[in-house]
mmCIF file of C-alpha atoms in Angstrom:
data_model
loop_
_atom_site.group_PDB
_atom_site.id
_atom_site.type_symbol
_atom_site.label_atom_id
_atom_site.label_comp_id
_atom_site.label_asym_id
_atom_site.label_seq_id
_atom_site.Cartn_x
_atom_site.Cartn_y
_atom_site.Cartn_z
ATOM 1 C CA MET A 20 135.127 99.447 124.348
ATOM 2 C CA SER A 21 137.101 97.457 121.792
ATOM 3 C CA GLY A 22 136.902 95.948 118.341
ATOM 4 C CA ALA A 23 135.399 97.382 115.169
ATOM 5 C CA LEU A 24 133.281 100.004 116.922
ATOM 6 C CA TRP A 25 136.285 101.420 118.774
ATOM 7 C CA ASP A 26 138.315 101.518 115.561
ATOM 8 C CA MET A 27 135.486 103.369 113.830
ATOM 9 C CA ILE A 28 135.137 105.855 116.698
ATOM 10 C CA GLN A 29 138.846 106.626 116.409
ATOM 11 C CA LEU A 30 138.408 107.299 112.681
ATOM 12 C CA VAL A 31 135.442 109.559 113.452
ATOM 13 C CA GLY A 32 137.508 111.360 116.055
ATOM 14 C CA GLU A 33 140.401 111.764 113.655
ATOM 15 C CA ARG A 34 138.108 113.320 111.058
ATOM 16 C CA ALA A 35 136.671 115.684 113.665
ATOM 17 C CA ARG A 36 140.191 116.587 114.800
ATOM 18 C CA ARG A 37 141.173 117.502 111.249
ATOM 19 C CA ASN A 38 138.095 119.712 110.917
ATOM 20 C CA THR A 39 138.446 121.551 114.223
ATOM 21 C CA VAL A 40 141.155 122.997 116.416
ATOM 22 C CA LEU A 41 142.468 120.373 118.812
ATOM 23 C CA LEU A 42 142.270 122.109 122.182
ATOM 24 C CA MET A 43 144.038 119.506 124.243
ATOM 25 C CA ASP A 44 147.437 117.932 124.470
ATOM 26 C CA ARG A 45 148.317 114.512 123.129
ATOM 27 C CA ASP A 46 147.811 112.846 126.533
ATOM 28 C CA ASN A 47 144.109 113.645 126.376
ATOM 29 C CA VAL A 48 143.487 112.444 122.848
ATOM 30 C CA GLU A 49 141.703 109.298 124.083
ATOM 31 C CA VAL A 50 139.215 111.500 125.938
ATOM 32 C CA PHE A 51 138.641 113.436 122.744
ATOM 33 C CA TYR A 52 137.952 110.273 120.759
ATOM 34 C CA SER A 53 135.616 108.842 123.395
ATOM 35 C CA LYS A 54 133.572 112.054 123.594
ATOM 36 C CA VAL A 55 132.698 112.217 119.895
ATOM 37 C CA SER A 56 128.972 112.877 119.677
ATOM 38 C CA ASP A 57 128.423 113.874 116.065
ATOM 39 C CA LEU A 58 126.484 110.864 114.807
ATOM 40 C CA GLU A 59 126.522 112.040 111.218
ATOM 41 C CA ASN A 60 130.323 111.826 111.311
ATOM 42 C CA PHE A 61 129.983 108.235 112.475
ATOM 43 C CA PHE A 62 127.830 107.330 109.483
ATOM 44 C CA TYR A 63 130.075 109.325 107.150
ATOM 45 C CA SER A 64 133.046 107.303 108.357
ATOM 46 C CA LEU A 65 131.156 104.041 107.875
ATOM 47 C CA ASP A 66 130.834 104.956 104.215
ATOM 48 C CA ALA A 67 134.299 106.435 103.710
ATOM 49 C CA GLU A 68 136.506 104.415 106.061
ATOM 50 C CA LEU A 69 134.897 100.975 106.342
ATOM 51 C CA GLU A 70 137.646 99.326 104.292
ATOM 52 C CA TYR A 71 140.127 100.203 107.053
ATOM 53 C CA VAL A 72 138.031 98.507 109.730
ATOM 54 C CA ILE A 73 137.009 95.370 107.805
ATOM 55 C CA ARG A 74 139.957 94.332 105.660
ATOM 56 C CA PRO A 75 140.241 91.523 103.088
ATOM 57 C CA GLU A 76 143.295 90.166 104.911
ATOM 58 C CA HIS A 77 141.250 89.627 108.079
ATOM 59 C CA THR A 78 140.069 86.090 108.695
ATOM 60 C CA PHE A 79 136.529 85.366 107.530
ATOM 61 C CA ALA A 80 135.295 84.899 111.104
ATOM 62 C CA PHE A 81 136.882 88.215 112.129
ATOM 63 C CA GLN A 82 135.203 90.012 109.223
ATOM 64 C CA ILE A 83 131.840 88.594 110.306
ATOM 65 C CA GLN A 84 132.419 89.650 113.915
ATOM 66 C CA ARG A 85 133.313 93.216 112.909
ATOM 67 C CA ALA A 86 130.484 93.586 110.397
ATOM 68 C CA CYS A 87 127.942 92.393 112.961
ATOM 69 C CA GLU A 88 129.342 94.741 115.593
ATOM 70 C CA LEU A 89 128.998 97.773 113.302
ATOM 71 C CA SER A 90 125.571 96.662 112.117
ATOM 72 C CA ASN A 91 124.398 96.400 115.708
ATOM 73 C CA ALA A 92 125.701 99.911 116.412
ATOM 74 C CA CYS A 93 123.796 101.346 113.415
ATOM 75 C CA VAL A 94 120.554 99.635 114.374
ATOM 76 C CA SER A 95 120.872 100.645 118.035
ATOM 77 C CA ILE A 96 121.471 104.305 117.145
ATOM 78 C CA ILE A 97 118.550 104.548 114.718
ATOM 79 C CA ARG A 98 116.108 102.611 116.897
ATOM 80 C CA THR A 99 117.025 104.737 119.901
ATOM 81 C CA CYS A 100 116.229 107.822 117.822
ATOM 82 C CA PHE A 101 112.904 106.304 116.735
ATOM 83 C CA ASP A 102 111.991 105.510 120.338
ATOM 84 C CA TYR A 103 113.049 108.907 121.668
ATOM 85 C CA LYS A 104 111.087 110.747 119.001
ATOM 86 C CA ASN A 105 107.983 108.641 119.638
ATOM 87 C CA GLU A 106 108.199 109.129 123.392
ATOM 88 C CA ASN A 107 108.693 112.897 123.055
ATOM 89 C CA ARG A 108 106.661 113.578 119.928
ATOM 90 C CA LEU A 109 104.880 116.542 121.542
ATOM 91 C CA TRP A 110 108.214 118.365 121.713
ATOM 92 C CA TYR A 111 108.729 118.145 117.961
ATOM 93 C CA PRO A 112 107.244 120.451 115.302
ATOM 94 C CA PRO A 113 104.739 118.992 112.798
ATOM 95 C CA PRO A 114 106.716 116.503 110.671
ATOM 96 C CA GLU A 115 105.246 117.492 107.300
ATOM 97 C CA GLY A 116 108.048 118.298 104.865
ATOM 98 C CA LEU A 117 110.842 117.765 107.392
ATOM 99 C CA THR A 118 113.583 115.218 106.782
ATOM 100 C CA PRO A 119 114.696 113.594 110.066
ATOM 101 C CA TRP A 120 118.477 113.478 110.478
ATOM 102 C CA TYR A 121 118.464 109.668 110.295
ATOM 103 C CA CYS A 122 116.955 109.926 106.792
ATOM 104 C CA GLN A 123 119.772 112.145 105.491
ATOM 105 C CA PRO A 124 121.956 110.828 102.614
ATOM 106 C CA VAL A 125 125.067 110.556 104.809
ATOM 107 C CA VAL A 126 123.239 108.272 107.234
ATOM 108 C CA ARG A 127 121.726 106.125 104.494
ATOM 109 C CA LYS A 128 125.110 105.749 102.788
ATOM 110 C CA GLY A 129 126.767 104.637 106.004
ATOM 111 C CA ILE A 130 124.093 102.047 106.727
ATOM 112 C CA TRP A 131 124.180 100.783 103.141
ATOM 113 C CA SER A 132 127.977 100.363 103.292
ATOM 114 C CA VAL A 133 127.623 98.036 106.271
ATOM 115 C CA GLY A 134 124.686 96.272 104.603
ATOM 116 C CA SER A 135 126.758 95.680 101.469
ATOM 117 C CA VAL A 136 129.459 93.974 103.531
ATOM 118 C CA LEU A 137 126.861 91.804 105.272
ATOM 119 C CA LEU A 138 125.374 90.852 101.896
ATOM 120 C CA GLN A 139 128.791 89.897 100.576
ATOM 121 C CA LEU A 140 129.600 87.788 103.633
ATOM 122 C CA LEU A 141 126.184 86.128 103.640
ATOM 123 C CA ASN A 142 126.515 85.129 100.001
ATOM 124 C CA ASP A 143 129.840 83.378 100.658
ATOM 125 C CA THR A 144 127.988 80.195 101.577
ATOM 126 C CA SER A 145 130.975 77.892 101.196
ATOM 127 C CA ARG A 146 132.576 79.305 104.355
ATOM 128 C CA LEU A 147 129.455 79.671 106.521
ATOM 129 C CA ASP A 148 127.999 77.154 108.925
ATOM 130 C CA ARG A 149 124.343 77.345 109.945
ATOM 131 C CA THR A 150 125.002 79.334 113.128
ATOM 132 C CA ALA A 151 127.099 81.983 111.387
ATOM 133 C CA LYS A 152 124.608 82.241 108.540
ATOM 134 C CA LEU A 153 121.699 82.775 110.937
ATOM 135 C CA GLU A 154 123.648 85.425 112.850
ATOM 136 C CA LEU A 155 124.424 87.304 109.637
ATOM 137 C CA TYR A 156 120.814 86.964 108.514
ATOM 138 C CA ASN A 157 119.480 88.472 111.745
ATOM 139 C CA HIS A 158 121.871 91.412 111.563
ATOM 140 C CA LEU A 159 121.118 92.063 107.891
ATOM 141 C CA GLU A 160 117.361 91.890 108.451
ATOM 142 C CA ALA A 161 117.539 94.410 111.315
ATOM 143 C CA LEU A 162 119.820 96.696 109.295
ATOM 144 C CA ALA A 163 117.562 96.455 106.237
ATOM 145 C CA GLU A 164 114.592 97.448 108.350
ATOM 146 C CA VAL A 165 116.150 100.694 109.620
ATOM 147 C CA LEU A 166 117.660 101.525 106.210
ATOM 148 C CA LEU A 167 114.342 101.133 104.423
ATOM 149 C CA GLU A 168 112.610 103.242 107.072
ATOM 150 C CA ALA A 169 115.233 105.938 106.448
ATOM 151 C CA TYR A 170 114.582 105.816 102.700
ATOM 152 C CA SER A 171 110.835 105.894 103.255
ATOM 153 C CA GLY A 172 111.149 108.962 105.481
ATOM 154 C CA ALA A 173 113.368 110.760 102.968
ATOM 155 C CA VAL A 174 110.993 110.053 100.074
ATOM 156 C CA THR A 175 107.959 111.138 102.105
ATOM 157 C CA ALA A 176 109.614 114.444 103.028
ATOM 158 C CA LYS A 177 110.456 115.197 99.387
ATOM 159 C CA ILE A 178 106.906 114.420 98.287
ATOM 160 C CA GLU A 179 105.488 116.693 100.988
ATOM 161 C CA ARG A 180 107.806 119.506 99.858
ATOM 162 C CA GLU A 181 106.797 118.788 96.245
ATOM 163 C CA GLU A 182 110.437 118.237 95.280
ATOM 164 C CA GLU A 183 111.729 115.942 92.553
ATOM 165 C CA HIS A 184 112.182 112.489 94.063
ATOM 166 C CA LYS A 185 112.361 110.030 91.161
ATOM 167 C CA GLY A 186 116.088 109.355 91.591
ATOM 168 C CA LEU A 187 115.755 108.798 95.332
ATOM 169 C CA LEU A 188 112.721 106.587 94.825
ATOM 170 C CA ASN A 189 114.575 104.413 92.298
ATOM 171 C CA GLU A 190 117.521 104.065 94.697
ATOM 172 C CA TYR A 191 115.110 103.108 97.482
ATOM 173 C CA TRP A 192 113.453 100.443 95.335
ATOM 174 C CA GLU A 193 116.766 99.080 94.071
ATOM 175 C CA ARG A 194 118.211 98.636 97.549
ATOM 176 C CA ARG A 195 114.921 97.355 98.945
ATOM 177 C CA ASP A 196 114.804 94.637 96.295
ATOM 178 C CA ALA A 197 118.483 93.722 96.724
ATOM 179 C CA LEU A 198 118.136 93.361 100.495
ATOM 180 C CA LEU A 199 114.782 91.608 100.711
ATOM 181 C CA GLU A 200 115.384 89.233 97.797
ATOM 182 C CA SER A 201 118.727 88.215 99.295
ATOM 183 C CA LEU A 202 117.117 87.708 102.701
ATOM 184 C CA TYR A 203 114.383 85.520 101.265
ATOM 185 C CA GLN A 204 116.945 83.475 99.366
ATOM 186 C CA GLN A 205 118.600 82.779 102.701
ATOM 187 C CA VAL A 206 115.249 81.726 104.169
ATOM 188 C CA LYS A 207 114.879 79.203 101.341
ATOM 189 C CA GLU A 208 118.339 77.857 102.113
ATOM 190 C CA PHE A 209 117.413 77.574 105.793
ATOM 191 C CA GLU A 210 114.373 75.519 104.794
ATOM 192 C CA ALA A 211 116.486 73.214 102.658
ATOM 193 C CA THR A 212 118.945 72.740 105.507
ATOM 194 C CA TYR A 213 116.191 72.059 108.030
ATOM 195 C CA LYS A 214 114.770 69.289 105.855
ATOM 196 C CA ASP A 215 118.036 67.449 106.376
ATOM 197 C CA SER A 216 117.924 67.935 110.153
ATOM 198 C CA ILE A 217 117.777 65.075 112.605
ATOM 199 C CA GLU A 218 114.401 63.497 113.223
ATOM 200 C CA GLY A 219 112.463 65.113 116.051
ATOM 201 C CA ALA A 220 113.830 68.612 115.408
ATOM 202 C CA GLU A 221 112.012 69.121 112.111
ATOM 203 C CA GLU A 222 108.845 70.573 113.655
ATOM 204 C CA LEU A 223 110.839 73.068 115.732
ATOM 205 C CA ASN A 224 112.899 74.057 112.697
ATOM 206 C CA GLU A 225 109.777 74.613 110.600
ATOM 207 C CA GLU A 226 108.355 76.842 113.321
ATOM 208 C CA ALA A 227 111.549 78.912 113.377
ATOM 209 C CA THR A 228 111.486 79.262 109.589
ATOM 210 C CA MET A 229 107.853 80.373 109.635
ATOM 211 C CA LYS A 230 108.672 83.032 112.231
ATOM 212 C CA ILE A 231 111.533 84.371 110.108
ATOM 213 C CA THR A 232 109.401 84.337 106.959
ATOM 214 C CA SER A 233 106.518 86.116 108.682
ATOM 215 C CA HIS A 234 108.744 88.973 109.823
ATOM 216 C CA LEU A 235 110.322 89.294 106.385
ATOM 217 C CA LEU A 236 106.864 89.360 104.814
ATOM 218 C CA SER A 237 105.822 92.217 107.107
ATOM 219 C CA ILE A 238 108.878 94.256 106.039
ATOM 220 C CA ALA A 239 108.180 93.548 102.362
ATOM 221 C CA LYS A 240 104.547 94.583 102.799
ATOM 222 C CA ARG A 241 105.456 97.806 104.613
ATOM 223 C CA HIS A 242 107.819 98.838 101.820
ATOM 224 C CA GLY A 243 105.801 97.624 98.838
ATOM 225 C CA CYS A 244 108.187 94.873 97.751
ATOM 226 C CA TYR A 245 105.509 92.966 95.868
ATOM 227 C CA LYS A 246 107.912 90.592 94.132
ATOM 228 C CA VAL A 247 109.119 89.161 97.445
ATOM 229 C CA MET A 248 105.580 89.143 98.844
ATOM 230 C CA TRP A 249 104.342 87.205 95.814
ATOM 231 C CA THR A 250 107.235 84.739 95.971
ATOM 232 C CA ILE A 251 106.654 84.072 99.672
ATOM 233 C CA CYS A 252 102.936 83.519 99.135
ATOM 234 C CA CYS A 253 103.540 81.187 96.176
ATOM 235 C CA ASP A 254 106.080 79.134 98.109
#
């Protein structure tokens, strides 16, 4: 393992080491780092330590590579949890009023920190070619999907427990709108770029754009982002 994910795991391990008694000598520290299993610590470190993994002095391409690597890790972890829970749902107690661990604030904050970096990189259009922009778009869309599901689960649990949830709901809506509006803006830019494509590829490009738009529309519909839904339908 190498790159941004390995750097983040070392930061997670260092935090765990500070919070526990290190029961091994220095020669075994790599084993300790590689055995870290507390996923909440991983998401905590994404929020608290991300600036040490993706630095302004890194080249733009290197920042993109690292952001995409961490985004992929977040999405893989959350989707694996979704799949495991669905496959073994009979083992779990009734979900009413329970907040799954992947809906906890520490997890949402970690995912949002990575999403914020992706948003920033994606908006720096002057330094992005079409391939890099599409790669960032795909990672941000996947990350947005799991983040919004986490917010939805957290809000649902609070409602079922009859707890105050206005602040959480407003945060959910704010981040939903920021993510989905930015994603749709990128779709519009893809369309504009495709119109300038070489003759013969236009039909294929339009098909690709429609596929992207359709998936984005389904996310907007699932999370009640009516502004983006309306804009897509009008366009």
